[in-house]
Coordinates of C-alpha atoms and ligand atoms in Angstrom, one line a residue:
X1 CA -88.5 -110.3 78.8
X2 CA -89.9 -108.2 75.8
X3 CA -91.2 -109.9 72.5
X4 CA -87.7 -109.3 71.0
X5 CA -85.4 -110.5 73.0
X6 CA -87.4 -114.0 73.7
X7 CA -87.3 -114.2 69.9
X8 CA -83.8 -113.3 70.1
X9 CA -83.4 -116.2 72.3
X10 CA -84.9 -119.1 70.8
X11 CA -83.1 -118.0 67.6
X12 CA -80.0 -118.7 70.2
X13 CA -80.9 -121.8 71.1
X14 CA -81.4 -122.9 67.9
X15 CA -78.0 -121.7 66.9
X16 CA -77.1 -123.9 69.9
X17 CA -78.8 -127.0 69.1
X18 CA -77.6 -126.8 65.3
X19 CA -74.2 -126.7 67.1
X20 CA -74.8 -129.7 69.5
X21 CA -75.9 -131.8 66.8
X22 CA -73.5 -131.1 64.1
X23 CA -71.0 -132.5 66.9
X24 CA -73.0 -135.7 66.7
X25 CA -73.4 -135.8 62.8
X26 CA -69.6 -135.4 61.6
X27 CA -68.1 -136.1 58.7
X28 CA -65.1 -137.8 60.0
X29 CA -61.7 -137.8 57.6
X30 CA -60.0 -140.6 57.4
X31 CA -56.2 -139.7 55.2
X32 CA -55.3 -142.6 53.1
X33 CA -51.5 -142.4 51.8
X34 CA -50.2 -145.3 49.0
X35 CA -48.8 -146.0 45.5
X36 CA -51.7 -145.4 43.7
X37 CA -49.2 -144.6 40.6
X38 CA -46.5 -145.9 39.2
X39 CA -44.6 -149.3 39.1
X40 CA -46.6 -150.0 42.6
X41 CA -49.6 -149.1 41.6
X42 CA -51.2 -152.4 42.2
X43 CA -50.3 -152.2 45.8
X44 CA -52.2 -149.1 45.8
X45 CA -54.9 -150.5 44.2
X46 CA -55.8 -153.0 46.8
X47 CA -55.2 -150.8 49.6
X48 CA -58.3 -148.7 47.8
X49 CA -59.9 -152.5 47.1
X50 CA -60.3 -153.3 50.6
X51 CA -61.0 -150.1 51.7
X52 CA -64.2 -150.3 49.5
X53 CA -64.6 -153.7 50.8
X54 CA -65.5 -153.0 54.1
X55 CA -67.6 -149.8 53.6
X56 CA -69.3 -152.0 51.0
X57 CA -70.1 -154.2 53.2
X58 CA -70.6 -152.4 56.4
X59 CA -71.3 -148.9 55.3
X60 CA -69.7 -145.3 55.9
X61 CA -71.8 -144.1 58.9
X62 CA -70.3 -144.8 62.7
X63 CA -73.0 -144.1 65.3
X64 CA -73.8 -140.3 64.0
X65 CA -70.5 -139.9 62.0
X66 CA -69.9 -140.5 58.3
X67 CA -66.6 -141.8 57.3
X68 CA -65.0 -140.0 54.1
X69 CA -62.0 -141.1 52.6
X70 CA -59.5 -138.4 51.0
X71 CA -56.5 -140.6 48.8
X72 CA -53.0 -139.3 48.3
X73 CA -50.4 -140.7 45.7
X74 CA -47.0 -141.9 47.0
X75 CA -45.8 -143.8 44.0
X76 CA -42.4 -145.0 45.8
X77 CA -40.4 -145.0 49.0
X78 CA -40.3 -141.2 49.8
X79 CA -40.3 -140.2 53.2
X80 CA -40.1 -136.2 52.7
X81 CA -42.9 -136.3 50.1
X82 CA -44.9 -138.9 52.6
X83 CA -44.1 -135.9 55.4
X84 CA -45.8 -133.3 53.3
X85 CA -48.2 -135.3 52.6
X86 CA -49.5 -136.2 56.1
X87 CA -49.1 -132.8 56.6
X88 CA -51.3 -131.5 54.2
X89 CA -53.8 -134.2 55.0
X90 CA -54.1 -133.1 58.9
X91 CA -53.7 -129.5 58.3
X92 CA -55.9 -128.6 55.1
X93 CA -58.2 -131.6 54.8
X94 CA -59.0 -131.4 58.5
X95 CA -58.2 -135.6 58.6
X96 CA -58.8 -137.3 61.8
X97 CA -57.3 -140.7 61.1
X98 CA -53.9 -141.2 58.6
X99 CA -54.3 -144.7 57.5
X100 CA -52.4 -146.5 54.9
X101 CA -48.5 -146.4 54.0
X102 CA -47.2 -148.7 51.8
X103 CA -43.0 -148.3 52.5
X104 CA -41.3 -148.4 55.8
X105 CA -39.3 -145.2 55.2
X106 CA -43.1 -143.3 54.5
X107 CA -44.5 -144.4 57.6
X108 CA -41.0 -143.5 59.9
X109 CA -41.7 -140.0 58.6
X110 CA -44.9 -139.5 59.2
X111 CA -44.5 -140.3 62.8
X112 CA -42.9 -137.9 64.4
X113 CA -45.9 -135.9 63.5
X114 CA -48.9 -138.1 65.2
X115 CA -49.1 -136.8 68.5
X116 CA -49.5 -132.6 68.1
X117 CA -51.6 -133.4 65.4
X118 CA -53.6 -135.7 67.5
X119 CA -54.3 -138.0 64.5
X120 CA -53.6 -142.0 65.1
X121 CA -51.8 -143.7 61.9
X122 CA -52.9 -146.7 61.3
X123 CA -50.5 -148.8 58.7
X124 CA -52.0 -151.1 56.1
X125 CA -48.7 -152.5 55.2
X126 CA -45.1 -150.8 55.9
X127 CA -43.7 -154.2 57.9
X128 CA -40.5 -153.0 59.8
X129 CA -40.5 -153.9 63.1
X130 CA -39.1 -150.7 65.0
X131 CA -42.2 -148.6 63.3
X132 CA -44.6 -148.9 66.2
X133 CA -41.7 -147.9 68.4
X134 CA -41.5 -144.4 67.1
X135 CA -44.9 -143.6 67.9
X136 CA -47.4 -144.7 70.6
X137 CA -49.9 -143.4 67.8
X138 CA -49.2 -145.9 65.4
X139 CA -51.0 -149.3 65.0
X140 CA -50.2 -151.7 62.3
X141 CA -52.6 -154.1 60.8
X142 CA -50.4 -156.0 58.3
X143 CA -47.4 -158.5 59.6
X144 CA -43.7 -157.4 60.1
X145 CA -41.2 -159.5 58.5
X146 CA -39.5 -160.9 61.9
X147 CA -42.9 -162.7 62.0
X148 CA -42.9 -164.0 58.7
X149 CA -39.7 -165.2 58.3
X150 CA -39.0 -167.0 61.3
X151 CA -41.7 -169.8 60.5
X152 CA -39.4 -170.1 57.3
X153 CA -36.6 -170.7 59.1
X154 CA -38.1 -173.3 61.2
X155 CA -39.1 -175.0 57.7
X156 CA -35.8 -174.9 56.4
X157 CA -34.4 -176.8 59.6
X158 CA -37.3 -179.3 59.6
X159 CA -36.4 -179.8 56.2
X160 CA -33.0 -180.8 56.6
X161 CA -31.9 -178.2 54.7
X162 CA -28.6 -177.3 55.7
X163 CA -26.7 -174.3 53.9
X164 CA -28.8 -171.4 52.9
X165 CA -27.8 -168.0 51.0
X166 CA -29.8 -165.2 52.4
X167 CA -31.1 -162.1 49.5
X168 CA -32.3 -159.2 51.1
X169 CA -33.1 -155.8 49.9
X170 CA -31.0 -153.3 52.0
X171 CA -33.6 -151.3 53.4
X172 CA -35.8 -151.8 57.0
X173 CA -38.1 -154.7 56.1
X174 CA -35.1 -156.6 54.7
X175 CA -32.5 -156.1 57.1
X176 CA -35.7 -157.6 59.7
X177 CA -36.6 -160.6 57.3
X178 CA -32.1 -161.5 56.9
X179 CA -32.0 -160.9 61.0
X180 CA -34.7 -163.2 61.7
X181 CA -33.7 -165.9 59.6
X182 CA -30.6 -165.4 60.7
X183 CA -30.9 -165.8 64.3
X184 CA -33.4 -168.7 63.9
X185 CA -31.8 -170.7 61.5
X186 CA -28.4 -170.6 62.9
X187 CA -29.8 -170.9 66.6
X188 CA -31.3 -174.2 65.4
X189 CA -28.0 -175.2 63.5
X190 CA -27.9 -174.3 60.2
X191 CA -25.3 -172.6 58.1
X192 CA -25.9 -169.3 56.3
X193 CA -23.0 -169.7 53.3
X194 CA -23.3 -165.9 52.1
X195 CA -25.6 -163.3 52.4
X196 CA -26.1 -159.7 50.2
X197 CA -28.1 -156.6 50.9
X198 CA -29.3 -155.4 47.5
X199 CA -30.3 -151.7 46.6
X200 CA -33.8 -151.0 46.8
X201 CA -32.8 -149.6 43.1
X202 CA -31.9 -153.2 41.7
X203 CA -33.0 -154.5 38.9
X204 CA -30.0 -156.6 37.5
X205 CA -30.1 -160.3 39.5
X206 CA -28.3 -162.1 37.4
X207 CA -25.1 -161.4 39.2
X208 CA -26.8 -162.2 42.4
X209 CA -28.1 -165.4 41.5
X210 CA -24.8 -166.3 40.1
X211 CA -23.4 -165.7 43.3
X212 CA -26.1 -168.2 44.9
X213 CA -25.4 -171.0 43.0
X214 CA -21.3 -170.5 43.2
X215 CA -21.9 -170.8 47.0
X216 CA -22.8 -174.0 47.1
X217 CA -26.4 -172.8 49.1
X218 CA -28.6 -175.7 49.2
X219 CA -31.5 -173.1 49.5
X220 CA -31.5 -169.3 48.7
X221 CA -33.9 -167.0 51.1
X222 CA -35.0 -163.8 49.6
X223 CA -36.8 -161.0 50.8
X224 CA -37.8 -157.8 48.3
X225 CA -40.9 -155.1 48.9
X226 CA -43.6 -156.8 46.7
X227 CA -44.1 -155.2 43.6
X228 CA -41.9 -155.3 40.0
X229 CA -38.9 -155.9 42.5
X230 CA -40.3 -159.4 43.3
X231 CA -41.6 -160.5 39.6
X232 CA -38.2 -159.6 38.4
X233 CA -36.4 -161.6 41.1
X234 CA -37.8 -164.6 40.8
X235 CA -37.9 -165.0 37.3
X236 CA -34.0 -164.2 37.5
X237 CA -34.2 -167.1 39.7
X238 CA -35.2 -169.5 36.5
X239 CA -33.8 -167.8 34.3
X240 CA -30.4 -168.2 35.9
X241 CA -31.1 -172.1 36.0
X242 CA -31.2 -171.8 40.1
X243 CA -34.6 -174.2 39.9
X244 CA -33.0 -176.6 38.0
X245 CA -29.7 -177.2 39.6
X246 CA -32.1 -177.8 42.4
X247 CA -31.8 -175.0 45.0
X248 CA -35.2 -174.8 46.7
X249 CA -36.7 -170.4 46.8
X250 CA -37.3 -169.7 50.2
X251 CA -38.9 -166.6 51.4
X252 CA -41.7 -164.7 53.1
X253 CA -44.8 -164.1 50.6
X254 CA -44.0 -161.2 49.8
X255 CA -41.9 -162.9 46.8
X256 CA -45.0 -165.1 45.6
X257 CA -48.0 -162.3 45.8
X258 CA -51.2 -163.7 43.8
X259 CA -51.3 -160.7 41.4
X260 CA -47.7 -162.0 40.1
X261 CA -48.3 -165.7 39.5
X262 CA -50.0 -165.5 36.4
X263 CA -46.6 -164.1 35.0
X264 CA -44.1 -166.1 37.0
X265 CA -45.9 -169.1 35.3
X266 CA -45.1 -173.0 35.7
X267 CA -41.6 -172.5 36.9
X268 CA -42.8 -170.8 40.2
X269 CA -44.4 -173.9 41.6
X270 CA -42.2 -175.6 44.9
X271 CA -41.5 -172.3 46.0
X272 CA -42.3 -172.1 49.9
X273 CA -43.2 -169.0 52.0
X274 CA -44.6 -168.2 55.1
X275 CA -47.2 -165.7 55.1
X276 CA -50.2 -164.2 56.7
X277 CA -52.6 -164.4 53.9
X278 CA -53.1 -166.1 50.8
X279 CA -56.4 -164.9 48.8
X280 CA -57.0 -169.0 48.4
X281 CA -57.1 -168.8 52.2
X282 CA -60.1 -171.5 52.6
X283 CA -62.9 -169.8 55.1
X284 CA -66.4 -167.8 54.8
X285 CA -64.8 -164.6 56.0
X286 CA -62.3 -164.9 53.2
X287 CA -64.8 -166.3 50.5
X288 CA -66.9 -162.9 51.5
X289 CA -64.1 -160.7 51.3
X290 CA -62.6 -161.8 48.1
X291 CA -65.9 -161.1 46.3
X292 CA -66.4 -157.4 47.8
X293 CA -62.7 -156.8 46.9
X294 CA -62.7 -158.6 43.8
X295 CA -65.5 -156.3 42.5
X296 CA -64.0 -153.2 43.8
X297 CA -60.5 -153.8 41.9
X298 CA -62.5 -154.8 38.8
X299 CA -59.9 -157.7 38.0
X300 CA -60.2 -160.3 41.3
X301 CA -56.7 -162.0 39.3
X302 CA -55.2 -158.5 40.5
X303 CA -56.1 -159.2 44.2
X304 CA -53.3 -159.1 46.3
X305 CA -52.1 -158.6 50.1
X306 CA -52.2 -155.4 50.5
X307 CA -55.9 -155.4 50.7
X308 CA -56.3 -157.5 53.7
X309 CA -54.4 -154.8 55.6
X310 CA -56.6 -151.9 54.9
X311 CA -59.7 -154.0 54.7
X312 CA -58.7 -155.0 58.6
X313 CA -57.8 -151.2 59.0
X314 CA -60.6 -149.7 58.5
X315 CA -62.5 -152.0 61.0
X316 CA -60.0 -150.6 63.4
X317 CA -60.5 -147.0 62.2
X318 CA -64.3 -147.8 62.7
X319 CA -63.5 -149.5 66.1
X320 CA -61.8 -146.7 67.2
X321 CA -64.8 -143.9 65.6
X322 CA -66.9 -146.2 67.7
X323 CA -65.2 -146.1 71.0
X324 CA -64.5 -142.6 71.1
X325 CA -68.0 -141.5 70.0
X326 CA -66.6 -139.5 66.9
X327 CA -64.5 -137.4 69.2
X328 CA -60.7 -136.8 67.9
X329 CA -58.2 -138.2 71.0
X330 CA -56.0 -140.0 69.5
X331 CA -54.7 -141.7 72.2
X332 CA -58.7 -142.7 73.1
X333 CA -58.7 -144.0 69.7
X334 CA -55.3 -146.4 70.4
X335 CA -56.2 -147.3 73.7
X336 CA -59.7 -149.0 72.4
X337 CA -58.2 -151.2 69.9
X338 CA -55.2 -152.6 72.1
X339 CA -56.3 -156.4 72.6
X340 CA -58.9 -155.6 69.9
X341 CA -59.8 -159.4 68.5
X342 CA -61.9 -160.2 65.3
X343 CA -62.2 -162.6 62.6
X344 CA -60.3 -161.4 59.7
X345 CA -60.2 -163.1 55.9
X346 CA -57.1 -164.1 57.0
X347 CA -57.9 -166.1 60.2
X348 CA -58.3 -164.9 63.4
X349 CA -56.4 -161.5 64.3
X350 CA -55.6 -159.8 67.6
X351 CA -54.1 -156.4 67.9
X352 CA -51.1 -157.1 70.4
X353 CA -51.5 -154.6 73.2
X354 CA -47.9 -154.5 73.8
X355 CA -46.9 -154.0 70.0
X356 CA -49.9 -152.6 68.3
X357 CA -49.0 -155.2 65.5
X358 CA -51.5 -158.3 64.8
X359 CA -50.7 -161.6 67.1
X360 CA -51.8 -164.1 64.0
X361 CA -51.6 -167.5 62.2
X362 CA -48.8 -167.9 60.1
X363 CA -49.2 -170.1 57.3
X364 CA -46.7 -172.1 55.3
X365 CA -47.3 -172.3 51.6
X366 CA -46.5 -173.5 48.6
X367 CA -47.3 -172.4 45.1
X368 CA -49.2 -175.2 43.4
X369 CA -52.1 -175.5 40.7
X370 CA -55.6 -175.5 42.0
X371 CA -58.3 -177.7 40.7
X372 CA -58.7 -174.9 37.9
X373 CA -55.0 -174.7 36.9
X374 CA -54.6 -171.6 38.3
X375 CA -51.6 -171.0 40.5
X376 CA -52.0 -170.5 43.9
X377 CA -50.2 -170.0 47.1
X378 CA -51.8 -173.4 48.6
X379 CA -51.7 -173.4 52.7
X380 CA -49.9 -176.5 53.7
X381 CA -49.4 -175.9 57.6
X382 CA -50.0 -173.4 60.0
X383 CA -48.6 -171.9 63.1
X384 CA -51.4 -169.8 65.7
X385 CA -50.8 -166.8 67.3
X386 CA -47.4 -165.5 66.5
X387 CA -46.9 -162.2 67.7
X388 CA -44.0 -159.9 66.3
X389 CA -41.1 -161.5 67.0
X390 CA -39.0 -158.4 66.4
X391 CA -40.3 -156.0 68.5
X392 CA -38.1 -156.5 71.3
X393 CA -35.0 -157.1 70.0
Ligands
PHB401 C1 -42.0 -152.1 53.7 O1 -41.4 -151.2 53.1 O2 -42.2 -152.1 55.0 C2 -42.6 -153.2 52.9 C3 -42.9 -153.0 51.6 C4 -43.4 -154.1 50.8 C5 -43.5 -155.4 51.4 C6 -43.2 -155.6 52.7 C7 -42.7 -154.5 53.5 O3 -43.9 -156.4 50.6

């Protein structure tokens, strides 16, 4: 070998070992889609909140990878804007993870996409059952409303409450929270007196809560995405007189989220729900959490949900970094976070192999005054390990 050419080859293998190792030191995209505008902006908010959470507290760098987070705007319930989206993240941002997804309708879109991309979705909140169905890409890290509501309807019975109207917004996640309350509190005896499927569009209740207290309901059961939708239902609720002629507000917690007590005032407190998390939820893990994400959204009074799910998906997206060593196989990336357990703010979480939705406590709640006056959703009872009751129905 003459002088040149040895020089031409350690040039080469220096071109070669700058390529091995930029394979170990990627940046690694993760897609974040949510209403970070608009009327749902707050939802947005703390899906960024507990993002920044957990890389606040556990960093951006996986092994040799660094985690960068690109945000896209999806102020409401637009699944050919939530398409284009996804698109645009996988195809010009070069993402490797789509987490996220606020709506039902946004995340159905986006999965027919998942597997020639070869990009996982991981949902922070969109809560219809059939979701993970359409994809074996897809793994959620919020609730779905069958497993929400049917704890309710075990309340009501144990209650003795007998005849209940049922308030649904007419969309996925409400036609799941009116099935399983349905089917549970009927199976266990109770009467359902009239039910209504309201447009996601609604924001008129008085004629609805008219119709609740004409039907002689000794409890009304509501369901509505959580947002201005909610606020605006249950203060038609009192307004309408509903609390005083004494009809007890049922519903998952989706109709009591922290950010909206404040506003909802005195005349919220004895309403139940059944939830996943409250941000009073009593542990370390929460205590922790609440702080990081308090400080990210600026206003912790703001703190709501919606940042539980994305702070528990990004451990996943970092779980599944982890056990594919940075390398994009999306089905890898599933695979290693089916039976995935951990400790979440909320209690303890594990992702159902079988539904790739969280088997987790269910809490029953009621809003109440803590010892600072502040209203709270105050955990009264609990009920381990419920899986998604609606996957295979
Ligand atoms: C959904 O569209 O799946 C959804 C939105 C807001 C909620 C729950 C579910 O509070």
């Amino acid at each position: 070998m003459n002088r040149l050419s040895s020089r031409g080859a350690v040039l080469a293998a220096a071109f070669t070992l700058a390529l091995g190792s930029a394979a170990y030191a990627d940046t690694i995209k993760v897609g974040i889609i949510g209403p970070f505008s608009g009327p749902f902006a707050n939802q947005g908010k703390n899906f960024q909140a507990g993002v920044e959470a957990w890389l606040a507290e556990n960093g951006a760098t996986v092994g040799d990878d660094e985690i960068e987070i690109v945000y896209r705007d999806l102020p409401s319930a637009d699944p050919a804007r939530s398409r284009a989206l996804a698109q645009e993240l996988v195809v010009s941002e070069g993402v490797q993870y789509l987490g996220g997804v606020y709506f039902t309708p946004d995340a159905l879109a986006i999965a027919p996409l998942l597997e020639q991309a070869n990009v996982p979705l991981v949902i922070f909140n969109a809560a219809t059952s059939s979701i993970t169905k359409e994809s074996p890409l897809i793994v959620r890290t919020s609730f779905t409303l069958w497993q929400t509501t049917a704890p309710m309807a075990e309340v009501a019975l144990e209650r003795d409450i007998g005849k209940v109207f049922i308030a649904v917004s007419d969309y996925g996640p409400g036609i799941d929270a009116e099935n399983a309350f349905r089917t549970t509190f009927t199976e266990g005896g109770g009467e359902i007196v009239d039910s209504v499927r309201m447009p996601l569009s609604t924001n008129d209740f008085s004629p609805i809560m008219q119709r609740v207290r004409a039907s002689g309901a000794d409890a009304l059961f509501a369901f509505l995405p959580s947002g201005p939708t909610t606020l605006g239902f249950a203060q038609a609720f009192n307004d309408n007189g509903l609390k005083e002629a004494g009809i007890q507000f049922l519903g998952p917690g989706d109709i009591t989220q922290e950010s909206d007590l404040p506003a909802l005032g005195d005349s919220a407190k004895g309403i139940l729900t059944t939830f996943h998390y409250a941000v009073s939820h009593d542990s370390d893990e929460n205590r922790a959490f609440v702080e990081a994400a308090g400080e990210a959204i600026g206003d912790p009074e703001l703190l709501t949900f919606p940042a539980v799910g994305a702070y528990d998906g990004m451990r996943v997206i970092t779980k599944m970094i982890e056990e594919t060593g940075g390398e994009q196989d999306a089905a890898a990336a599933v695979e290693a976070v089916k039976g995935f357990s951990f400790e979440s703010p909320r209690g303890p979480v594990t992702i159902d192999p079988e539904t790739r939705s969280p088997i987790q406590t269910i809490y029953l709640r009621e809003v109440a005054e803590n010892e600072d006056g502040e209203l709270i959703n105050k955990e009264i009872e609990s009920y381990p390990e419920i899986p998604d009751l609606g996957f295979s129905r």
